[in-house]
Short mmCIF file of C-alpha atoms and ligand atoms in Angstrom, two decimals:
data_model
loop_
_atom_site.label_atom_id
_atom_site.label_comp_id
_atom_site.label_asym_id
_atom_site.label_seq_id
_atom_site.Cartn_x
_atom_site.Cartn_y
_atom_site.Cartn_z
CA MET A 1 83.08 63.93 -21.04
CA THR A 2 85.42 66.05 -23.10
CA ALA A 3 85.19 65.42 -26.95
CA ALA A 4 88.82 64.06 -26.84
CA ALA A 5 88.37 61.45 -23.98
CA THR A 6 88.71 57.81 -25.25
CA PRO A 7 86.39 55.13 -24.01
CA ALA A 8 89.35 53.83 -21.99
CA GLU A 9 89.92 57.39 -20.34
CA VAL A 10 86.11 57.60 -19.56
CA VAL A 11 86.05 54.25 -18.02
CA ALA A 12 89.34 54.97 -16.15
CA ARG A 13 87.95 58.26 -14.81
CA LEU A 14 84.80 56.45 -13.61
CA ARG A 15 86.70 53.71 -12.11
CA ALA A 16 88.93 56.15 -10.13
CA ALA A 17 85.79 57.75 -8.76
CA PHE A 18 84.26 54.32 -7.80
CA ARG A 19 87.53 53.54 -6.07
CA THR A 20 87.44 56.48 -3.74
CA GLY A 21 84.64 54.65 -1.95
CA ARG A 22 82.14 57.69 -1.95
CA THR A 23 79.58 55.84 -4.08
CA ARG A 24 79.01 53.30 -1.29
CA ASP A 25 77.64 55.98 0.97
CA LEU A 26 73.77 55.95 1.42
CA ASP A 27 73.64 59.85 1.33
CA TRP A 28 75.92 60.13 -1.82
CA ARG A 29 73.32 57.60 -3.49
CA THR A 30 70.41 59.55 -2.46
CA ASP A 31 71.97 62.75 -3.51
CA GLN A 32 72.50 61.24 -7.09
CA LEU A 33 68.99 60.00 -7.38
CA LYS A 34 67.83 63.44 -6.41
CA ARG A 35 70.10 65.07 -8.88
CA LEU A 36 68.79 62.64 -11.55
CA ARG A 37 65.14 63.51 -10.44
CA ALA A 38 65.84 67.13 -10.90
CA LEU A 39 67.37 66.52 -14.40
CA LEU A 40 63.83 65.12 -15.28
CA THR A 41 61.79 67.63 -13.73
CA GLU A 42 63.81 70.72 -14.71
CA GLY A 43 64.87 69.20 -18.12
CA GLY A 44 61.37 67.76 -18.75
CA ASP A 45 60.33 70.22 -21.43
CA GLU A 46 63.57 70.05 -23.18
CA LEU A 47 63.33 66.18 -23.15
CA ALA A 48 59.62 66.29 -24.31
CA ASP A 49 60.64 68.62 -27.16
CA ALA A 50 63.36 66.15 -28.32
CA LEU A 51 61.07 63.23 -28.03
CA HIS A 52 58.50 65.10 -30.15
CA ALA A 53 61.32 65.76 -32.77
CA ASP A 54 62.40 62.11 -32.85
CA LEU A 55 59.23 60.32 -32.58
CA GLY A 56 56.35 62.71 -32.90
CA LYS A 57 55.52 61.84 -29.16
CA SER A 58 52.88 64.11 -27.81
CA ARG A 59 53.85 66.10 -24.71
CA LYS A 60 51.31 64.15 -22.59
CA GLU A 61 52.72 60.82 -23.67
CA ALA A 62 56.36 62.07 -23.26
CA TYR A 63 55.50 62.94 -19.62
CA ARG A 64 53.44 59.86 -18.98
CA THR A 65 55.59 57.15 -20.46
CA GLU A 66 59.16 58.58 -20.08
CA ILE A 67 59.62 61.51 -17.91
CA ASP A 68 57.09 61.03 -14.96
CA PHE A 69 57.52 57.31 -15.41
CA THR A 70 61.25 57.67 -14.41
CA VAL A 71 60.60 60.27 -11.88
CA ARG A 72 58.16 57.62 -10.18
CA GLU A 73 60.66 54.94 -10.43
CA ILE A 74 63.33 57.20 -8.72
CA ASP A 75 60.86 58.23 -6.00
CA HIS A 76 60.09 54.59 -5.18
CA THR A 77 63.71 53.85 -4.92
CA LEU A 78 64.41 56.92 -2.78
CA GLU A 79 61.74 55.95 -0.27
CA ARG A 80 62.96 52.26 0.08
CA LEU A 81 66.63 52.30 -0.50
CA ALA A 82 67.85 52.46 3.01
CA GLY A 83 65.69 49.44 3.86
CA TRP A 84 66.73 47.42 0.71
CA LEU A 85 70.38 48.08 1.83
CA GLU A 86 70.12 46.64 5.25
CA PRO A 87 72.37 43.65 5.53
CA GLU A 88 70.12 40.36 5.72
CA PRO A 89 71.05 37.97 8.45
CA ALA A 90 71.09 34.34 7.86
CA PRO A 91 70.91 31.53 10.42
CA VAL A 92 74.25 29.67 10.89
CA PRO A 93 74.76 25.98 11.38
CA ASP A 94 75.28 24.50 14.97
CA VAL A 95 78.95 24.03 14.41
CA LEU A 96 79.21 27.80 13.89
CA ALA A 97 77.13 28.78 16.92
CA GLY A 98 78.22 32.27 18.10
CA ALA A 99 78.96 33.32 14.60
CA SER A 100 76.90 35.75 12.52
CA ALA A 101 76.22 35.40 8.83
CA LEU A 102 75.04 38.20 6.57
CA THR A 103 74.23 38.99 2.97
CA VAL A 104 75.30 42.56 1.81
CA GLN A 105 74.52 44.21 -1.38
CA ASP A 106 78.00 45.23 -2.77
CA PRO A 107 78.25 47.80 -5.65
CA LEU A 108 79.78 46.33 -8.84
CA GLY A 109 82.01 49.19 -9.95
CA VAL A 110 81.54 50.72 -13.41
CA VAL A 111 78.66 49.79 -15.39
CA LEU A 112 77.55 50.45 -19.00
CA VAL A 113 73.92 51.12 -19.84
CA ILE A 114 73.04 51.04 -23.67
CA ALA A 115 69.61 52.31 -24.56
CA PRO A 116 67.28 52.08 -27.75
CA TRP A 117 65.38 54.67 -29.39
CA ASN A 118 61.87 53.88 -28.65
CA TYR A 119 61.62 55.14 -25.07
CA PRO A 120 65.10 56.78 -25.15
CA VAL A 121 64.75 58.75 -21.90
CA GLN A 122 63.20 56.09 -19.70
CA LEU A 123 65.21 53.30 -21.10
CA LEU A 124 68.39 55.14 -20.34
CA LEU A 125 67.65 56.77 -17.17
CA ALA A 126 65.74 54.11 -15.35
CA PRO A 127 68.68 51.62 -15.45
CA VAL A 128 71.12 54.50 -14.63
CA ALA A 129 68.97 55.24 -11.55
CA GLY A 130 69.26 51.61 -10.57
CA ALA A 131 72.96 51.57 -11.01
CA LEU A 132 73.45 54.77 -8.92
CA ALA A 133 71.15 53.40 -6.23
CA ALA A 134 73.47 50.39 -6.06
CA GLY A 135 76.45 52.56 -5.68
CA ASN A 136 78.07 52.28 -9.07
CA THR A 137 79.44 54.76 -11.57
CA VAL A 138 77.89 54.56 -15.10
CA VAL A 139 78.59 55.04 -18.68
CA ALA A 140 75.33 55.99 -20.45
CA LYS A 141 75.08 55.34 -24.14
CA PRO A 142 71.86 56.75 -25.60
CA SER A 143 70.49 55.60 -29.07
CA GLU A 144 71.69 57.39 -32.20
CA LEU A 145 68.35 56.74 -33.88
CA ALA A 146 66.77 59.20 -31.40
CA PRO A 147 69.27 61.97 -32.21
CA ALA A 148 67.48 64.85 -30.60
CA THR A 149 66.89 62.90 -27.48
CA SER A 150 70.49 61.67 -27.38
CA ALA A 151 71.70 65.30 -27.69
CA ALA A 152 69.36 66.53 -25.03
CA LEU A 153 70.42 63.78 -22.58
CA ALA A 154 74.16 64.70 -23.42
CA ARG A 155 73.47 68.26 -22.49
CA LEU A 156 71.41 67.45 -19.34
CA ILE A 157 73.36 64.66 -17.77
CA PRO A 158 76.70 66.63 -17.23
CA ARG A 159 74.47 69.68 -16.09
CA HIS A 160 72.96 67.71 -13.21
CA LEU A 161 75.34 64.90 -12.43
CA ASP A 162 79.05 64.55 -11.57
CA PRO A 163 80.79 63.73 -14.98
CA ASP A 164 83.11 61.44 -12.78
CA VAL A 165 80.16 59.49 -11.87
CA VAL A 166 77.79 59.31 -14.95
CA ALA A 167 79.54 59.86 -18.38
CA VAL A 168 77.49 60.08 -21.45
CA VAL A 169 78.89 58.54 -24.65
CA GLU A 170 76.83 59.39 -27.72
CA GLY A 171 77.36 57.41 -30.93
CA ALA A 172 76.29 54.57 -33.13
CA VAL A 173 77.92 51.13 -34.02
CA PRO A 174 81.65 52.22 -33.91
CA GLU A 175 81.46 54.23 -30.77
CA THR A 176 79.40 51.34 -29.01
CA THR A 177 81.89 48.68 -30.34
CA ALA A 178 84.75 50.63 -28.91
CA LEU A 179 82.97 50.95 -25.51
CA LEU A 180 82.30 47.30 -25.39
CA ALA A 181 85.90 46.64 -25.87
CA GLU A 182 86.47 48.09 -22.35
CA ARG A 183 86.08 46.04 -19.17
CA PHE A 184 82.85 46.97 -17.33
CA ASP A 185 81.47 45.42 -14.10
CA HIS A 186 78.04 44.96 -15.64
CA VAL A 187 76.58 45.74 -19.18
CA PHE A 188 72.78 46.46 -19.28
CA TYR A 189 71.57 46.53 -22.85
CA THR A 190 67.93 47.21 -24.12
CA GLY A 191 67.18 46.60 -27.82
CA ASN A 192 67.06 43.85 -30.32
CA GLY A 193 68.31 40.24 -29.91
CA THR A 194 70.82 40.39 -32.87
CA VAL A 195 72.83 43.19 -31.14
CA GLY A 196 72.11 41.44 -27.80
CA ARG A 197 74.17 38.69 -29.01
CA ILE A 198 76.91 41.04 -30.06
CA VAL A 199 76.90 42.70 -26.55
CA MET A 200 76.96 39.41 -24.86
CA ALA A 201 79.81 38.03 -26.82
CA ALA A 202 81.78 41.36 -26.14
CA ALA A 203 81.08 41.13 -22.48
CA ALA A 204 82.24 37.58 -22.33
CA LYS A 205 85.56 38.52 -23.23
CA HIS A 206 85.92 40.28 -19.74
CA LEU A 207 83.48 37.61 -18.09
CA THR A 208 81.32 40.74 -17.51
CA PRO A 209 77.76 39.84 -16.47
CA VAL A 210 75.00 41.19 -18.82
CA THR A 211 71.18 42.12 -18.65
CA LEU A 212 69.52 41.88 -21.97
CA GLU A 213 66.25 43.58 -22.18
CA LEU A 214 65.06 42.40 -25.65
CA GLY A 215 61.78 42.14 -27.44
CA GLY A 216 59.72 39.50 -29.39
CA LYS A 217 56.23 38.81 -30.47
CA SER A 218 53.96 39.37 -27.30
CA PRO A 219 50.61 37.55 -27.88
CA ALA A 220 47.11 38.71 -26.57
CA PHE A 221 44.56 35.93 -26.14
CA VAL A 222 40.91 37.04 -26.26
CA ASP A 223 38.63 34.49 -24.81
CA ARG A 224 35.05 34.06 -26.07
CA GLY A 225 32.38 35.78 -23.95
CA THR A 226 34.37 38.72 -22.83
CA ASP A 227 33.26 42.40 -23.07
CA LEU A 228 34.79 43.12 -26.44
CA GLY A 229 34.22 46.91 -26.26
CA THR A 230 36.45 46.98 -23.12
CA VAL A 231 38.95 44.51 -24.54
CA ALA A 232 39.32 46.30 -27.81
CA SER A 233 39.71 49.81 -26.11
CA ARG A 234 42.52 48.31 -23.98
CA LEU A 235 44.21 46.64 -26.76
CA VAL A 236 44.25 49.67 -28.76
CA SER A 237 45.64 51.97 -25.98
CA GLY A 238 48.54 49.42 -25.45
CA LYS A 239 49.16 48.58 -29.07
CA PHE A 240 49.24 52.08 -30.64
CA LEU A 241 50.89 53.82 -27.78
CA ASN A 242 54.16 55.33 -29.30
CA THR A 243 52.84 54.19 -32.76
CA GLY A 244 53.26 50.48 -31.83
CA GLN A 245 57.01 51.03 -31.17
CA THR A 246 56.79 49.47 -27.76
CA CYS A 247 58.80 46.33 -26.51
CA VAL A 248 55.61 45.03 -24.61
CA ALA A 249 53.05 46.15 -27.07
CA PRO A 250 50.52 43.35 -27.90
CA ASP A 251 52.17 42.08 -31.25
CA TYR A 252 49.26 39.91 -32.38
CA VAL A 253 45.86 38.73 -31.16
CA LEU A 254 44.59 35.06 -31.03
CA THR A 255 40.86 34.46 -30.66
CA ASP A 256 38.46 31.90 -31.84
CA PRO A 257 36.73 32.26 -35.20
CA GLU A 258 33.27 33.14 -33.67
CA THR A 259 34.69 35.90 -31.72
CA ALA A 260 37.02 37.28 -34.43
CA PRO A 261 34.42 39.43 -36.47
CA ALA A 262 33.00 41.15 -33.53
CA LEU A 263 36.54 41.67 -32.07
CA THR A 264 37.95 43.33 -35.22
CA ASP A 265 34.76 45.51 -35.49
CA ALA A 266 35.29 46.62 -31.77
CA LEU A 267 39.03 47.26 -32.54
CA ALA A 268 38.09 49.48 -35.62
CA ALA A 269 35.65 51.45 -33.51
CA ALA A 270 38.19 51.75 -30.56
CA VAL A 271 40.83 53.15 -32.95
CA GLU A 272 38.39 55.76 -34.28
CA GLU A 273 37.44 56.56 -30.75
CA ARG A 274 40.96 57.06 -29.64
CA PHE A 275 42.55 58.80 -32.69
CA GLY A 276 39.38 60.05 -34.58
CA PRO A 277 38.50 59.36 -38.30
CA ASP A 278 42.00 60.27 -39.50
CA ALA A 279 44.88 59.57 -36.96
CA SER A 280 47.26 61.62 -39.04
CA GLN A 281 45.36 64.53 -37.57
CA SER A 282 45.52 63.30 -34.04
CA PRO A 283 47.94 65.12 -31.81
CA GLU A 284 48.11 61.92 -29.63
CA TYR A 285 49.38 59.85 -32.61
CA GLY A 286 53.12 59.63 -33.23
CA ARG A 287 55.33 58.59 -36.25
CA ILE A 288 57.64 55.96 -37.28
CA VAL A 289 61.14 56.48 -36.20
CA ASN A 290 62.84 56.39 -39.55
CA GLU A 291 62.47 55.62 -43.21
CA ARG A 292 64.17 52.10 -42.77
CA HIS A 293 61.38 51.08 -40.23
CA PHE A 294 58.69 52.79 -42.35
CA ASP A 295 59.58 50.70 -45.24
CA ARG A 296 59.94 47.54 -43.17
CA LEU A 297 56.38 48.14 -41.79
CA VAL A 298 54.82 49.17 -45.19
CA LYS A 299 55.78 45.63 -46.47
CA LEU A 300 53.71 44.05 -43.66
CA LEU A 301 50.41 45.92 -44.40
CA ASP A 302 49.36 43.31 -47.05
CA SER A 303 49.57 40.38 -44.70
CA GLY A 304 45.79 40.17 -44.22
CA ARG A 305 42.38 41.85 -44.71
CA THR A 306 42.56 45.51 -43.63
CA VAL A 307 39.65 46.06 -41.21
CA THR A 308 40.82 49.59 -40.46
CA GLY A 309 44.04 51.72 -41.21
CA GLY A 310 46.46 50.84 -44.05
CA ALA A 311 47.05 54.50 -45.01
CA HIS A 312 50.76 55.57 -44.87
CA ASP A 313 52.91 58.41 -46.13
CA ARG A 314 56.66 58.15 -46.32
CA ALA A 315 57.23 61.80 -46.21
CA THR A 316 55.94 62.17 -42.84
CA LYS A 317 56.68 58.58 -41.72
CA TYR A 318 53.09 58.30 -40.95
CA ILE A 319 51.29 54.84 -40.89
CA ALA A 320 47.68 54.75 -39.76
CA PRO A 321 46.61 52.46 -36.78
CA THR A 322 45.90 49.32 -38.72
CA VAL A 323 43.98 46.20 -37.84
CA LEU A 324 44.34 43.03 -40.02
CA ALA A 325 42.01 40.17 -40.03
CA ASP A 326 42.20 36.71 -41.72
CA VAL A 327 45.89 36.64 -41.14
CA ALA A 328 47.75 33.32 -41.67
CA PRO A 329 50.42 32.14 -39.08
CA ASP A 330 53.11 32.10 -41.81
CA SER A 331 52.10 35.52 -43.34
CA PRO A 332 54.91 38.29 -43.39
CA VAL A 333 53.51 40.14 -40.32
CA MET A 334 53.86 36.90 -38.17
CA GLY A 335 57.58 36.53 -39.18
CA GLU A 336 59.29 39.05 -36.77
CA GLU A 337 58.42 41.45 -33.94
CA ILE A 338 56.08 44.02 -35.71
CA PHE A 339 57.18 47.09 -33.64
CA GLY A 340 54.70 49.29 -35.34
CA PRO A 341 51.03 50.13 -35.60
CA ILE A 342 49.85 46.98 -37.21
CA LEU A 343 47.71 44.54 -35.22
CA PRO A 344 47.05 41.12 -36.83
CA VAL A 345 44.15 39.01 -35.54
CA LEU A 346 44.51 35.27 -35.94
CA THR A 347 42.03 32.65 -35.07
CA VAL A 348 42.69 29.58 -33.37
CA ASP A 349 40.36 26.74 -32.33
CA GLY A 350 40.26 27.09 -28.56
CA LEU A 351 42.77 27.47 -25.78
CA ASP A 352 44.67 24.35 -26.57
CA GLU A 353 45.49 25.63 -30.03
CA ALA A 354 46.21 29.12 -28.52
CA ILE A 355 48.75 27.58 -26.05
CA ALA A 356 50.28 25.39 -28.65
CA PHE A 357 50.67 28.49 -30.99
CA ILE A 358 52.42 30.49 -28.28
CA ASP A 359 54.69 27.66 -27.07
CA GLY A 360 55.67 26.89 -30.72
CA ARG A 361 57.29 30.28 -30.95
CA ASP A 362 60.09 32.16 -29.07
CA LYS A 363 59.33 32.96 -25.56
CA PRO A 364 57.73 36.67 -25.71
CA LEU A 365 58.39 39.56 -23.50
CA ALA A 366 54.77 39.74 -22.31
CA LEU A 367 51.69 37.58 -22.58
CA TYR A 368 48.31 39.28 -22.38
CA ALA A 369 45.03 37.52 -21.62
CA PHE A 370 41.47 38.76 -21.69
CA THR A 371 39.40 36.13 -20.06
CA THR A 372 36.85 35.97 -17.01
CA ASP A 373 37.51 32.24 -16.70
CA PRO A 374 39.88 31.31 -13.96
CA ALA A 375 40.72 28.06 -15.45
CA VAL A 376 41.82 29.78 -18.76
CA ARG A 377 43.91 32.12 -16.65
CA GLU A 378 45.48 29.40 -14.78
CA ARG A 379 46.32 27.28 -17.94
CA LEU A 380 47.93 30.22 -19.72
CA LEU A 381 49.96 31.14 -16.68
CA THR A 382 51.15 27.65 -16.08
CA GLU A 383 51.49 26.36 -19.72
CA THR A 384 53.15 29.31 -21.40
CA SER A 385 56.50 31.15 -20.69
CA SER A 386 57.02 34.86 -21.11
CA GLY A 387 58.83 37.72 -19.35
CA GLY A 388 55.59 38.86 -17.69
CA VAL A 389 52.04 38.49 -17.82
CA GLY A 390 49.31 41.12 -18.11
CA MET A 391 45.83 39.88 -17.34
CA GLY A 392 43.13 42.27 -18.70
CA LEU A 393 45.50 45.24 -19.48
CA PRO A 394 48.51 45.53 -21.78
CA LEU A 395 51.68 47.19 -20.83
CA ALA A 396 50.49 48.26 -17.26
CA HIS A 397 52.63 45.43 -15.34
CA LEU A 398 55.81 47.49 -16.20
CA THR A 399 54.48 50.49 -14.20
CA VAL A 400 54.46 48.52 -10.95
CA SER A 401 57.90 49.13 -9.48
CA ASP A 402 57.67 46.11 -7.12
CA LEU A 403 57.34 43.79 -10.24
CA PRO A 404 60.67 42.53 -11.99
CA PHE A 405 60.64 43.79 -15.61
CA GLY A 406 62.61 41.54 -18.01
CA GLY A 407 62.37 38.81 -20.49
CA VAL A 408 63.16 35.03 -20.71
CA GLY A 409 64.75 33.09 -23.57
CA GLU A 410 64.73 35.17 -26.78
CA SER A 411 63.14 38.21 -24.90
CA GLY A 412 66.08 38.61 -22.77
CA MET A 413 67.84 37.75 -19.41
CA GLY A 414 67.75 39.47 -15.99
CA ASN A 415 65.35 42.15 -14.81
CA TYR A 416 65.07 45.47 -13.24
CA HIS A 417 62.79 48.03 -11.73
CA GLY A 418 62.58 48.90 -7.90
CA ARG A 419 64.59 46.65 -5.87
CA TYR A 420 65.16 44.38 -8.77
CA SER A 421 67.42 47.12 -10.14
CA LEU A 422 69.28 47.29 -7.07
CA GLU A 423 69.90 43.45 -7.19
CA THR A 424 70.90 43.64 -10.86
CA PHE A 425 73.51 46.22 -10.19
CA SER A 426 74.90 44.78 -6.88
CA HIS A 427 76.61 41.73 -5.93
CA ARG A 428 75.13 39.79 -3.13
CA LYS A 429 78.29 39.26 -0.97
CA ALA A 430 78.18 36.50 1.68
CA VAL A 431 79.83 37.45 5.04
CA LEU A 432 80.50 35.25 7.91
CA ASP A 433 81.83 36.66 11.11
CA VAL A 434 83.21 34.19 13.61
CA PRO A 435 84.46 35.88 16.72
CA LEU A 436 88.14 35.39 17.78
CA GLY A 437 88.79 33.96 21.33
P1 NAD B 501 68.55 50.60 -31.41
O1 NAD B 501 68.67 50.51 -32.90
O2 NAD B 501 68.40 51.96 -30.87
O3 NAD B 501 69.74 49.80 -30.86
C1 NAD B 501 69.77 49.83 -29.29
C2 NAD B 501 71.26 50.13 -28.97
O4 NAD B 501 72.20 49.17 -29.40
C3 NAD B 501 71.63 51.48 -29.52
O5 NAD B 501 72.19 52.32 -28.46
C4 NAD B 501 72.66 51.30 -30.51
O6 NAD B 501 73.55 52.11 -30.69
C5 NAD B 501 73.32 49.97 -30.00
N1 NAD B 501 73.81 49.14 -31.14
C6 NAD B 501 73.33 49.17 -32.41
N2 NAD B 501 74.10 48.12 -33.11
C7 NAD B 501 75.05 47.78 -32.48
C8 NAD B 501 76.34 46.95 -32.60
N3 NAD B 501 76.46 46.51 -33.70
N4 NAD B 501 77.10 46.80 -31.52
C9 NAD B 501 76.85 47.42 -30.37
N5 NAD B 501 75.85 48.14 -30.09
C10 NAD B 501 74.89 48.47 -31.03
O7 NAD B 501 67.09 49.93 -30.88
P2 NAD B 501 66.40 48.56 -31.49
O8 NAD B 501 67.39 47.46 -31.24
O9 NAD B 501 66.10 48.86 -32.81
O10 NAD B 501 65.36 48.48 -30.46
C11 NAD B 501 64.11 47.86 -30.77
C12 NAD B 501 64.20 46.51 -29.98
O11 NAD B 501 64.37 46.57 -28.73
C13 NAD B 501 62.89 45.78 -30.27
O12 NAD B 501 63.13 44.43 -30.44
C14 NAD B 501 62.27 46.01 -28.89
O13 NAD B 501 61.32 44.95 -28.57
C15 NAD B 501 63.45 46.05 -27.96
N6 NAD B 501 63.23 46.67 -26.64
C16 NAD B 501 63.11 46.04 -25.51
C17 NAD B 501 62.81 46.61 -24.44
C18 NAD B 501 62.77 46.03 -22.99
O14 NAD B 501 62.69 46.49 -22.15
N7 NAD B 501 62.89 44.68 -23.07
C19 NAD B 501 62.56 47.99 -24.46
C20 NAD B 501 62.48 48.66 -25.67
C21 NAD B 501 62.92 48.03 -26.82
#
C-alpha cells in the first residue's frame, strides 16, 4: 500500500480485486500460496533476524516455530486444496427426486487478519494462507509490539504478493481502530480477550463474523506414578519455548502433595539440562518482549517458593526460567495468564479436586495431562472444557494440521489450520438444482 492510502481506500482496492472473480480460480489460489511459501523460504533469514531483534528468538526456534511451521501449513493446504474444494453432494428428499443438492465453499470477500507479537510471523501468515486458500483478499495487520518483524513483513509481503490481493497495514491502536471501522467479510483476531471484545464490538456494527484466537491459563495435570523425568523435560520444553510467551504454554501445574517435591526437583533439573546453569548465556533462551511485560512478570516472582530461577535483569529484559512451589490458588501468579517464564506448581488432593479447580476457572486454550491411567484421561477429557487437549506433550497438538486450533469460552471462538482455515474463511453455500421440464 502507498503511505497515503486510507483504510477505506485499501479495502476498496481489495474489494475491487475480489469482484473481478479471479480469486475464485483454483490455479490463482495455488499461485498465491506458492508465492507466500516463497516469501517464507526466500525471506526466512530476514524474518529470523527480525524475530531475534524483537524477542531474542534463536534462529533455530524462529525457523521451527514460525517460518518452517507456516511453510508446512501451506504445503499441507497445497496438497489437499483441490479435494477440499470439491462440492459436497447431499441426498434430496423424495419430493425433490431428480434434483441435485450440493454444498459449495464460497469465498467471503475481503478479510482482516490482526496478529499479536509473540509468534508474529506464524500468527499473521498462517491465517493469511487460509484466507487466500479460500479465495479471499486480505488486509494483514502485524503487531506493533514486534516492530522489526512488522517492518520485515511490510517489506516482504508486497515483494511477493499482489498488493491488490494482500495489503499490509502496520500500526498500533489508532490504525487498527481505523481499520476496524471498515466493513470486512470476516475479522480474524489473535491476542488478548480485552482487545478481542473491542474487535467483536467493532465487527458487530457491520454484522461481520469474527474468529477470536485468545489465551488463558492452560493447566497441566501430573498424575501420581508417572515418569517425572520425562514429564518435567516435556513441561520445560513447552513452558519455556519463546520464554513462556506462548498462548498454549502450560500456565501452571496441578499435582498431588506427594508427587510435588519430586516433580519440582525434576523440573529444576530439566531447566538446567535444557538451558545450562545460567539461561542468560544460552543461545536457545529468549527475552521478554518489552519493559511493560517484564515489570508485570517480575511482580509475579514472589508468588511461591523459588525452586529454580528468579533472576532477572531489566536492561536486557531477561527473566530466568523459574519454577515456583507452594503456590496458593489466590496468589498473584494465579490471577491472570502468566505469558512468561514462570511455572507455578500447585497441589490438589486427587483428580476430583483437580477437575473442580480447572472447571472453576475460565475455559483454557489447552489442557495438558500426564497420566498412564485411562480412567484419568477419560475423566479429564469429558469433565473439563478447553480449546484443545495435549496428553503427554504440551504444544504439539497445534502442529497437527488436520486438527482444528482454537479456543472455547474465554479462550476464543472459531478455529483454523488445514481445512479448518478453509472453512473459517469460506461460506458454506447450499445449492439446490431442480431441472426444468
Ligand atoms: P498484541 O498486544 O500484539 O495485540 C494483538 C493485536 O491487537 C495487535 O495487532 C494490536 O495492534 C491489536 N490491538 C491492540 N489494542 C487494540 C485496540 N484497542 N483495538 C484494536 N486492536 C488492538 O498482543 P497481545 O494481546 O498481548 O497477545 C498476547 C495474548 O494473545 C495472550 O493472551 C495470548 O494467550 C494470546 N494469544 C493467543 C493465540 C492463539 O492462537 N489463541 C496465539 C498467540 C497469543
